[in-house]
Amino acid sequence: MAGKVEQKRKELTRRLIDIGEARIAAGGIEQIKARDLAKEAGCATGAIYNVFGDLNDLIMAVNGRTFIRLGAHVTAAVDKQKGDDPVETLIIMSHAYLNFAQQNTPAWRTLFDLEMSTDQNVPQWYLAELEKLLSIIATPLTRIFPEMTREDIMLMTRGLFSSVHGIVLLGLEKRISAVPTTKLEKMITLILRNLAK
Amino acid sequence: MAGKVEQKRKELTRRLIDIGEARIAAGGIEQIKARDLAKEAGCATGAIYNVFGDLNDLIMAVNGRTFIRLGAHVTAAVDKQKGDDPVETLIIMSHAYLNFAQQNTPAWRTLFDLEMSTDQNVPQWYLAELEKLLSIIATPLTRIFPEMTREDIMLMTRGLFSSVHGIVLLGLEKRISAVPTTKLEKMITLILRNLAK
């Protein structure tokens, strides 16, 4: 009996994440409302809170999937690289990040819409996925700066991610302070090429 | 008579911008509501729309003042620089930007909260203020890269601004993907020092 209950719970969890993922892909975090989710999943609203602590947990589960898709997208782009110049690797990664953000804007935006810091109760699996993503950047950086301490490489990794994120964010929002969208790739290339001359 | 009407109009405009500025400084863009503004200014709600096309115009006027304060803050920091190494100048500017964002978070945030692109009807004075801000960055960049074309300098300027903005944004939001706040200055220094080796 306990096994059956557990299995139903797992099924509902997956169904809710599937629905949440589709809703976020369509319209972002605003599309996550308990009543709508329950209706689409064919369960009572209260049943959602039997499997998730709150809706943030559900959004985090969707973000976990987005992380994995983003990581796969970036890795696939790097796999096509000719040669192994690490600066080129960073440029390819950044272009892939821009491309992913353009093609998955609501899901990408939701990664940053959740108010969350390490001070709060962030689950271990989430931090692990994030570390995995950041380590993709750290690898070429370590080759560019072989003498840098591990702590500085960590700072450079997060700083470089934040930099490219800033360019993509202001660029996609078409802020007047940003570069024109068509120039974003060139912009990223210019910045990164000069980073490690 | 016309002169008196015009003067009253100017007074109300300034009073409304003063009130808007104080409200944004206290709590950001959400604090800008026509009814509250009218009450505080001692005018009818409709009178606001006699001097501003809509509330966005009022927020833009406040943003114009924030631009000027930001520019003054950054320029004052650069004026204290010892020597004239242009990479050092960029680092000082970026630290000043971080510092301004920390000390004026709601006003700084409001600069980016307004949905706006050059496709829309952005007033000439606003674009001029923005250009003035960006030219502060372009000056040391031109010294670092004397052979770069004007177009590339323009791209680098906006890209560099977006990069530092990304670091400050993710850093101040204490996102788990960002660097710890205490490390932000070092992070910016590392990125910029390596930009122009």
Coordinates of C-alpha atoms in Angstrom, one line a residue:
Chain A
M1 CA 0.0 0.0 0.0
A2 CA 2.7 2.5 1.0
G3 CA 4.4 1.8 -2.3
K4 CA 1.3 2.6 -4.2
V5 CA 0.7 5.9 -2.3
E6 CA 4.4 6.8 -2.9
Q7 CA 4.0 6.0 -6.6
K8 CA 0.9 8.2 -7.0
R9 CA 2.7 11.0 -5.2
K10 CA 5.6 10.7 -7.6
E11 CA 3.3 10.7 -10.6
L12 CA 1.5 13.8 -9.4
T13 CA 4.9 15.5 -8.7
R14 CA 6.0 14.9 -12.2
R15 CA 2.7 15.9 -13.7
L16 CA 2.7 19.2 -11.8
I17 CA 6.3 19.9 -12.9
D18 CA 5.4 19.1 -16.5
I19 CA 2.4 21.5 -16.3
G20 CA 4.5 24.1 -14.5
E21 CA 7.2 23.9 -17.1
A22 CA 4.7 24.3 -20.0
R23 CA 3.0 27.3 -18.3
I24 CA 6.3 29.0 -17.5
A25 CA 7.5 28.4 -21.1
A26 CA 4.3 30.1 -22.3
G27 CA 4.2 33.1 -20.0
G28 CA 6.7 33.0 -17.2
I29 CA 6.3 33.0 -13.5
E30 CA 3.0 34.8 -13.5
Q31 CA 1.4 31.7 -15.0
I32 CA 2.0 29.7 -11.9
K33 CA -1.2 29.8 -9.8
A34 CA -2.3 27.0 -7.6
R35 CA -5.9 26.9 -8.8
D36 CA -4.9 26.7 -12.5
L37 CA -2.3 24.1 -11.8
A38 CA -4.7 21.9 -9.9
K39 CA -7.4 22.2 -12.5
E40 CA -5.0 21.2 -15.3
A41 CA -3.5 18.3 -13.2
G42 CA -7.0 17.2 -12.2
C43 CA -6.3 17.3 -8.5
A44 CA -7.5 19.3 -5.5
T45 CA -5.6 22.6 -4.9
G46 CA -4.5 21.2 -1.5
A47 CA -3.0 18.2 -3.1
I48 CA -0.3 20.5 -4.6
Y49 CA 0.9 21.3 -1.1
N50 CA 1.2 17.6 -0.3
V51 CA 3.9 17.3 -2.9
F52 CA 5.5 20.8 -2.8
G53 CA 6.1 22.9 0.3
D54 CA 4.9 25.9 -1.7
L55 CA 4.7 27.1 -5.3
N56 CA 8.3 28.4 -5.1
D57 CA 9.4 24.7 -4.7
L58 CA 7.5 23.9 -7.9
I59 CA 9.1 26.8 -9.8
M60 CA 12.5 25.7 -8.5
A61 CA 11.9 22.2 -9.9
V62 CA 11.1 23.8 -13.3
N63 CA 14.2 26.0 -13.0
G64 CA 16.2 22.8 -12.3
R65 CA 15.0 21.4 -15.7
T66 CA 15.8 24.8 -17.4
F67 CA 19.4 24.6 -15.9
I68 CA 19.8 21.2 -17.4
R69 CA 18.5 22.3 -20.8
L70 CA 20.7 25.4 -20.7
G71 CA 23.8 23.3 -19.8
A72 CA 23.0 20.9 -22.6
H73 CA 22.6 23.8 -25.1
V74 CA 25.9 25.4 -24.1
T75 CA 27.8 22.1 -24.1
A76 CA 26.4 21.1 -27.5
A77 CA 27.6 24.5 -28.9
V78 CA 31.1 23.9 -27.4
D79 CA 31.3 20.4 -28.8
K80 CA 31.1 21.8 -32.3
Q81 CA 34.1 24.1 -31.7
K82 CA 37.0 23.7 -34.2
G83 CA 40.3 23.8 -32.3
D84 CA 40.5 24.4 -28.6
D85 CA 41.3 28.0 -28.0
P86 CA 39.8 28.7 -24.5
V87 CA 38.9 32.3 -25.3
E88 CA 37.0 31.0 -28.4
T89 CA 35.3 28.5 -26.1
L90 CA 34.1 31.3 -23.8
I91 CA 32.8 33.3 -26.8
I92 CA 30.9 30.2 -28.1
M93 CA 29.4 29.6 -24.6
S94 CA 28.3 33.2 -24.3
H95 CA 26.7 33.2 -27.8
A96 CA 24.9 30.0 -26.8
Y97 CA 23.7 31.7 -23.6
L98 CA 22.4 34.6 -25.6
N99 CA 20.7 32.2 -28.1
F100 CA 19.1 30.1 -25.3
A101 CA 17.8 33.3 -23.6
Q102 CA 16.3 34.5 -27.0
Q103 CA 14.7 31.1 -27.7
N104 CA 13.5 30.4 -24.1
T105 CA 12.9 33.9 -22.8
P106 CA 10.1 33.2 -20.2
A107 CA 11.9 30.1 -18.8
W108 CA 15.2 31.9 -18.8
R109 CA 13.7 35.0 -17.1
T110 CA 12.1 32.7 -14.4
L111 CA 15.6 31.5 -13.4
F112 CA 16.1 35.0 -12.1
D113 CA 12.6 35.9 -11.0
L114 CA 12.7 33.8 -7.9
E115 CA 13.8 35.8 -4.9
M116 CA 16.4 33.6 -3.5
S117 CA 19.8 33.7 -1.9
T118 CA 22.2 31.2 -0.3
D119 CA 21.0 32.7 3.1
Q120 CA 17.7 31.0 2.5
N121 CA 16.9 27.3 2.3
V122 CA 18.0 26.4 -1.2
P123 CA 17.9 22.7 -1.8
Q124 CA 21.2 20.9 -2.3
W125 CA 20.3 19.5 -5.7
Y126 CA 19.7 23.1 -6.9
L127 CA 23.1 24.3 -5.8
A128 CA 24.7 21.2 -7.3
E129 CA 23.0 21.9 -10.7
L130 CA 24.2 25.6 -10.5
E131 CA 27.7 24.5 -9.7
K132 CA 27.7 22.2 -12.7
L133 CA 26.7 25.1 -14.9
L134 CA 29.4 27.4 -13.5
S135 CA 32.1 24.7 -13.8
I136 CA 31.5 24.8 -17.6
I137 CA 32.8 28.4 -17.5
A138 CA 35.6 27.7 -15.0
T139 CA 37.2 25.1 -17.3
P140 CA 38.4 27.4 -20.1
L141 CA 39.1 30.2 -17.6
T142 CA 41.5 28.0 -15.8
R143 CA 43.3 27.4 -19.1
I144 CA 43.4 31.1 -19.9
F145 CA 44.7 32.0 -16.4
P146 CA 46.7 29.0 -15.3
E147 CA 48.4 30.9 -12.4
M148 CA 45.2 32.3 -10.9
T149 CA 44.2 31.0 -7.5
R150 CA 41.1 28.8 -7.2
E151 CA 39.3 31.6 -5.3
D152 CA 40.0 34.1 -8.1
I153 CA 38.9 31.7 -10.7
M154 CA 35.7 31.3 -8.8
L155 CA 35.2 35.1 -8.7
M156 CA 36.1 35.4 -12.4
T157 CA 33.7 32.6 -13.3
R158 CA 30.7 34.2 -11.5
G159 CA 31.8 37.7 -12.6
L160 CA 32.0 36.6 -16.2
F161 CA 28.7 34.9 -16.1
S162 CA 27.1 38.1 -14.5
S163 CA 28.8 40.2 -17.3
V164 CA 27.4 38.2 -20.1
H165 CA 24.1 38.0 -18.3
G166 CA 24.0 41.8 -18.1
I167 CA 24.7 42.2 -21.8
V168 CA 22.0 39.6 -22.7
L169 CA 19.5 41.1 -20.2
L170 CA 19.8 44.7 -21.3
G171 CA 20.1 43.6 -24.9
L172 CA 17.0 41.5 -25.0
E173 CA 15.0 44.1 -23.1
K174 CA 16.0 46.5 -25.9
R175 CA 16.8 49.1 -23.2
I176 CA 18.0 52.3 -24.7
S177 CA 21.1 51.9 -22.7
A178 CA 21.9 48.6 -24.3
V179 CA 23.5 47.6 -27.6
P180 CA 21.1 46.9 -30.6
T181 CA 20.1 43.2 -30.5
T182 CA 21.7 42.5 -33.9
K183 CA 25.1 43.7 -32.4
L184 CA 24.9 41.6 -29.3
E185 CA 27.0 38.7 -30.6
K186 CA 29.7 41.1 -31.8
M187 CA 29.6 42.9 -28.5
I188 CA 30.2 39.8 -26.5
T189 CA 33.0 38.7 -28.8
L190 CA 34.7 42.1 -28.5
I191 CA 34.6 42.1 -24.7
L192 CA 35.8 38.5 -24.4
R193 CA 38.5 38.7 -27.0
N194 CA 40.0 41.6 -25.1
L195 CA 39.6 39.9 -21.8
A196 CA 42.5 37.6 -22.3
K197 CA 44.9 39.1 -24.8
Chain B
M1 CA -1.7 86.6 -17.5
A2 CA -0.2 83.9 -19.7
G3 CA 3.1 84.4 -17.9
K4 CA 1.5 83.7 -14.6
V5 CA -0.2 80.5 -15.8
E6 CA 3.1 79.3 -17.3
Q7 CA 4.9 80.0 -14.0
K8 CA 2.3 78.1 -12.0
R9 CA 2.6 75.2 -14.5
K10 CA 6.4 75.2 -14.0
E11 CA 6.1 75.3 -10.3
L12 CA 3.6 72.4 -10.3
T13 CA 5.9 70.4 -12.6
R14 CA 8.9 70.9 -10.3
R15 CA 6.8 70.1 -7.2
L16 CA 5.6 66.9 -8.8
I17 CA 9.1 65.8 -9.8
D18 CA 10.3 66.6 -6.3
I19 CA 7.6 64.5 -4.8
G20 CA 8.1 61.7 -7.3
E21 CA 11.8 61.7 -6.6
A22 CA 11.3 61.4 -2.9
R23 CA 8.7 58.6 -3.3
I24 CA 11.0 56.7 -5.7
A25 CA 13.9 57.1 -3.4
A26 CA 11.8 55.6 -0.6
G27 CA 10.2 52.7 -2.4
G28 CA 10.8 52.6 -6.2
I29 CA 8.4 52.8 -9.1
E30 CA 5.5 51.3 -7.2
Q31 CA 5.3 54.4 -5.1
I32 CA 4.2 56.5 -8.1
K33 CA 0.4 56.6 -8.1
A34 CA -1.5 59.6 -9.5
R35 CA -3.9 59.9 -6.5
D36 CA -1.0 59.9 -3.9
L37 CA 1.0 62.4 -5.9
A38 CA -1.9 64.7 -6.3
K39 CA -2.7 64.6 -2.6
E40 CA 0.9 65.3 -1.7
A41 CA 1.1 68.1 -4.2
G42 CA -2.2 69.6 -3.2
C43 CA -3.6 69.5 -6.7
A44 CA -6.4 67.6 -8.5
T45 CA -5.4 64.3 -10.0
G46 CA -6.3 65.6 -13.4
A47 CA -3.8 68.5 -13.0
I48 CA -0.9 66.0 -13.1
Y49 CA -1.9 65.2 -16.7
N50 CA -1.9 68.9 -17.6
V51 CA 1.9 68.9 -17.0
F52 CA 2.8 65.3 -17.8
G53 CA 1.5 63.2 -20.7
D54 CA 1.4 60.2 -18.3
L55 CA 3.1 59.0 -15.2
N56 CA 5.9 57.5 -17.3
D57 CA 6.9 61.0 -18.3
L58 CA 7.1 61.9 -14.6
I59 CA 9.2 58.8 -13.8
M60 CA 11.4 59.7 -16.7
A61 CA 11.9 63.2 -15.3
V62 CA 13.0 61.6 -12.0
N63 CA 15.3 59.2 -13.9
G64 CA 16.8 62.3 -15.6
R65 CA 17.7 63.6 -12.2
T66 CA 19.1 60.2 -11.1
F67 CA 21.3 60.1 -14.3
I68 CA 22.7 63.5 -13.3
R69 CA 23.4 62.4 -9.7
L70 CA 25.0 59.1 -11.0
G71 CA 27.2 61.0 -13.4
A72 CA 28.3 63.4 -10.7
H73 CA 29.0 60.5 -8.3
V74 CA 31.1 58.7 -10.9
T75 CA 32.9 61.8 -12.0
A76 CA 33.7 62.8 -8.4
A77 CA 35.3 59.3 -7.8
V78 CA 37.4 59.6 -11.0
D79 CA 38.5 63.1 -10.0
K80 CA 40.2 61.6 -6.9
Q81 CA 42.2 59.1 -9.0
K82 CA 46.0 59.2 -8.5
G83 CA 47.8 58.9 -11.8
D84 CA 45.9 58.5 -15.1
D85 CA 45.9 54.8 -16.0
P86 CA 42.8 54.3 -18.0
V87 CA 42.1 50.8 -16.8
E88 CA 42.3 52.1 -13.3
T89 CA 39.8 54.8 -14.3
L90 CA 37.4 52.1 -15.5
I91 CA 37.7 50.3 -12.2
I92 CA 37.1 53.4 -10.2
M93 CA 34.0 54.2 -12.3
S94 CA 32.7 50.7 -11.9
H95 CA 33.2 50.7 -8.1
A96 CA 31.4 54.1 -8.0
Y97 CA 28.5 52.6 -10.0
L98 CA 28.3 49.7 -7.5
N99 CA 28.5 52.2 -4.7
F100 CA 25.7 54.4 -6.1
A101 CA 23.5 51.4 -6.7
Q102 CA 24.0 50.2 -3.1
Q103 CA 23.2 53.7 -1.7
N104 CA 20.4 54.5 -4.0
T105 CA 18.9 51.1 -4.7
P106 CA 15.3 52.1 -5.5
A107 CA 16.2 55.1 -7.7
W108 CA 18.8 53.1 -9.5
R109 CA 16.4 50.2 -10.0
T110 CA 13.8 52.6 -11.4
L111 CA 16.3 53.6 -14.2
F112 CA 15.7 50.1 -15.5
D113 CA 12.1 49.5 -14.5
L114 CA 10.7 51.7 -17.2
E115 CA 9.8 49.7 -20.2
M116 CA 11.4 51.7 -22.9
S117 CA 13.4 51.4 -26.1
T118 CA 14.6 53.7 -28.8
D119 CA 11.7 52.4 -31.0
Q120 CA 9.4 54.4 -28.7
N121 CA 9.0 58.0 -28.2
V122 CA 12.0 58.7 -25.9
P123 CA 12.6 62.5 -25.4
Q124 CA 15.7 64.0 -26.8
W125 CA 16.9 65.4 -23.4
Y126 CA 16.8 61.8 -22.0
L127 CA 18.9 60.4 -24.8
A128 CA 21.3 63.3 -24.4
E129 CA 21.7 62.6 -20.7
L130 CA 22.3 58.9 -21.4
E131 CA 24.9 59.7 -24.1
K132 CA 26.7 62.0 -21.6
L133 CA 26.8 59.1 -19.1
L134 CA 28.1 56.6 -21.7
S135 CA 30.7 59.1 -22.9
I136 CA 32.3 59.0 -19.5
I137 CA 33.1 55.3 -20.1
A138 CA 34.1 55.9 -23.8
T139 CA 36.9 58.3 -22.8
P140 CA 39.2 55.8 -21.0
L141 CA 38.2 53.0 -23.4
T142 CA 39.5 55.1 -26.3
R143 CA 42.8 55.5 -24.5
I144 CA 43.1 51.7 -23.9
F145 CA 42.2 50.8 -27.5
P146 CA 43.4 53.7 -29.6
E147 CA 43.2 51.8 -32.8
M148 CA 39.6 50.6 -32.3
T149 CA 37.0 52.0 -34.7
R150 CA 34.4 54.4 -33.3
E151 CA 31.7 51.9 -33.9
D152 CA 33.6 49.2 -31.9
I153 CA 34.3 51.7 -29.1
M154 CA 30.6 52.4 -29.0
L155 CA 29.9 48.7 -28.7
M156 CA 32.6 48.2 -26.1
T157 CA 31.2 51.1 -24.1
R158 CA 27.7 49.8 -24.0
G159 CA 28.9 46.2 -23.5
L160 CA 31.1 47.2 -20.6
F161 CA 28.4 49.2 -19.0
S162 CA 26.0 46.1 -19.4
S163 CA 28.7 43.8 -17.9
V164 CA 29.3 45.9 -14.8
H165 CA 25.5 46.4 -14.5
G166 CA 25.1 42.6 -14.6
I167 CA 27.6 42.1 -11.9
V168 CA 26.1 44.8 -9.7
L169 CA 22.5 43.6 -10.4
L170 CA 23.1 39.9 -9.6
G171 CA 25.4 40.9 -6.7
L172 CA 23.0 43.2 -5.0
E173 CA 20.1 40.8 -5.5
K174 CA 22.2 38.3 -3.6
R175 CA 21.3 35.8 -6.2
I176 CA 22.9 32.5 -5.6
S177 CA 24.5 32.6 -9.0
A178 CA 26.3 35.8 -8.2
V179 CA 29.4 36.6 -6.2
P180 CA 29.0 37.4 -2.5
T181 CA 28.4 41.2 -2.0
T182 CA 31.7 41.6 -0.1
K183 CA 33.6 40.3 -3.1
L184 CA 31.9 42.4 -5.7
E185 CA 34.6 45.1 -5.8
K186 CA 37.4 42.6 -6.2
M187 CA 35.4 40.8 -8.8
I188 CA 35.0 44.0 -10.9
T189 CA 38.7 44.7 -10.5
L190 CA 39.7 41.2 -11.7
I191 CA 37.5 41.4 -14.8
L192 CA 38.5 44.9 -15.8
R193 CA 42.3 44.4 -15.1
N194 CA 42.3 41.4 -17.4
L195 CA 40.3 43.2 -20.0
A196 CA 43.2 45.3 -21.2
K197 CA 46.4 43.5 -20.4

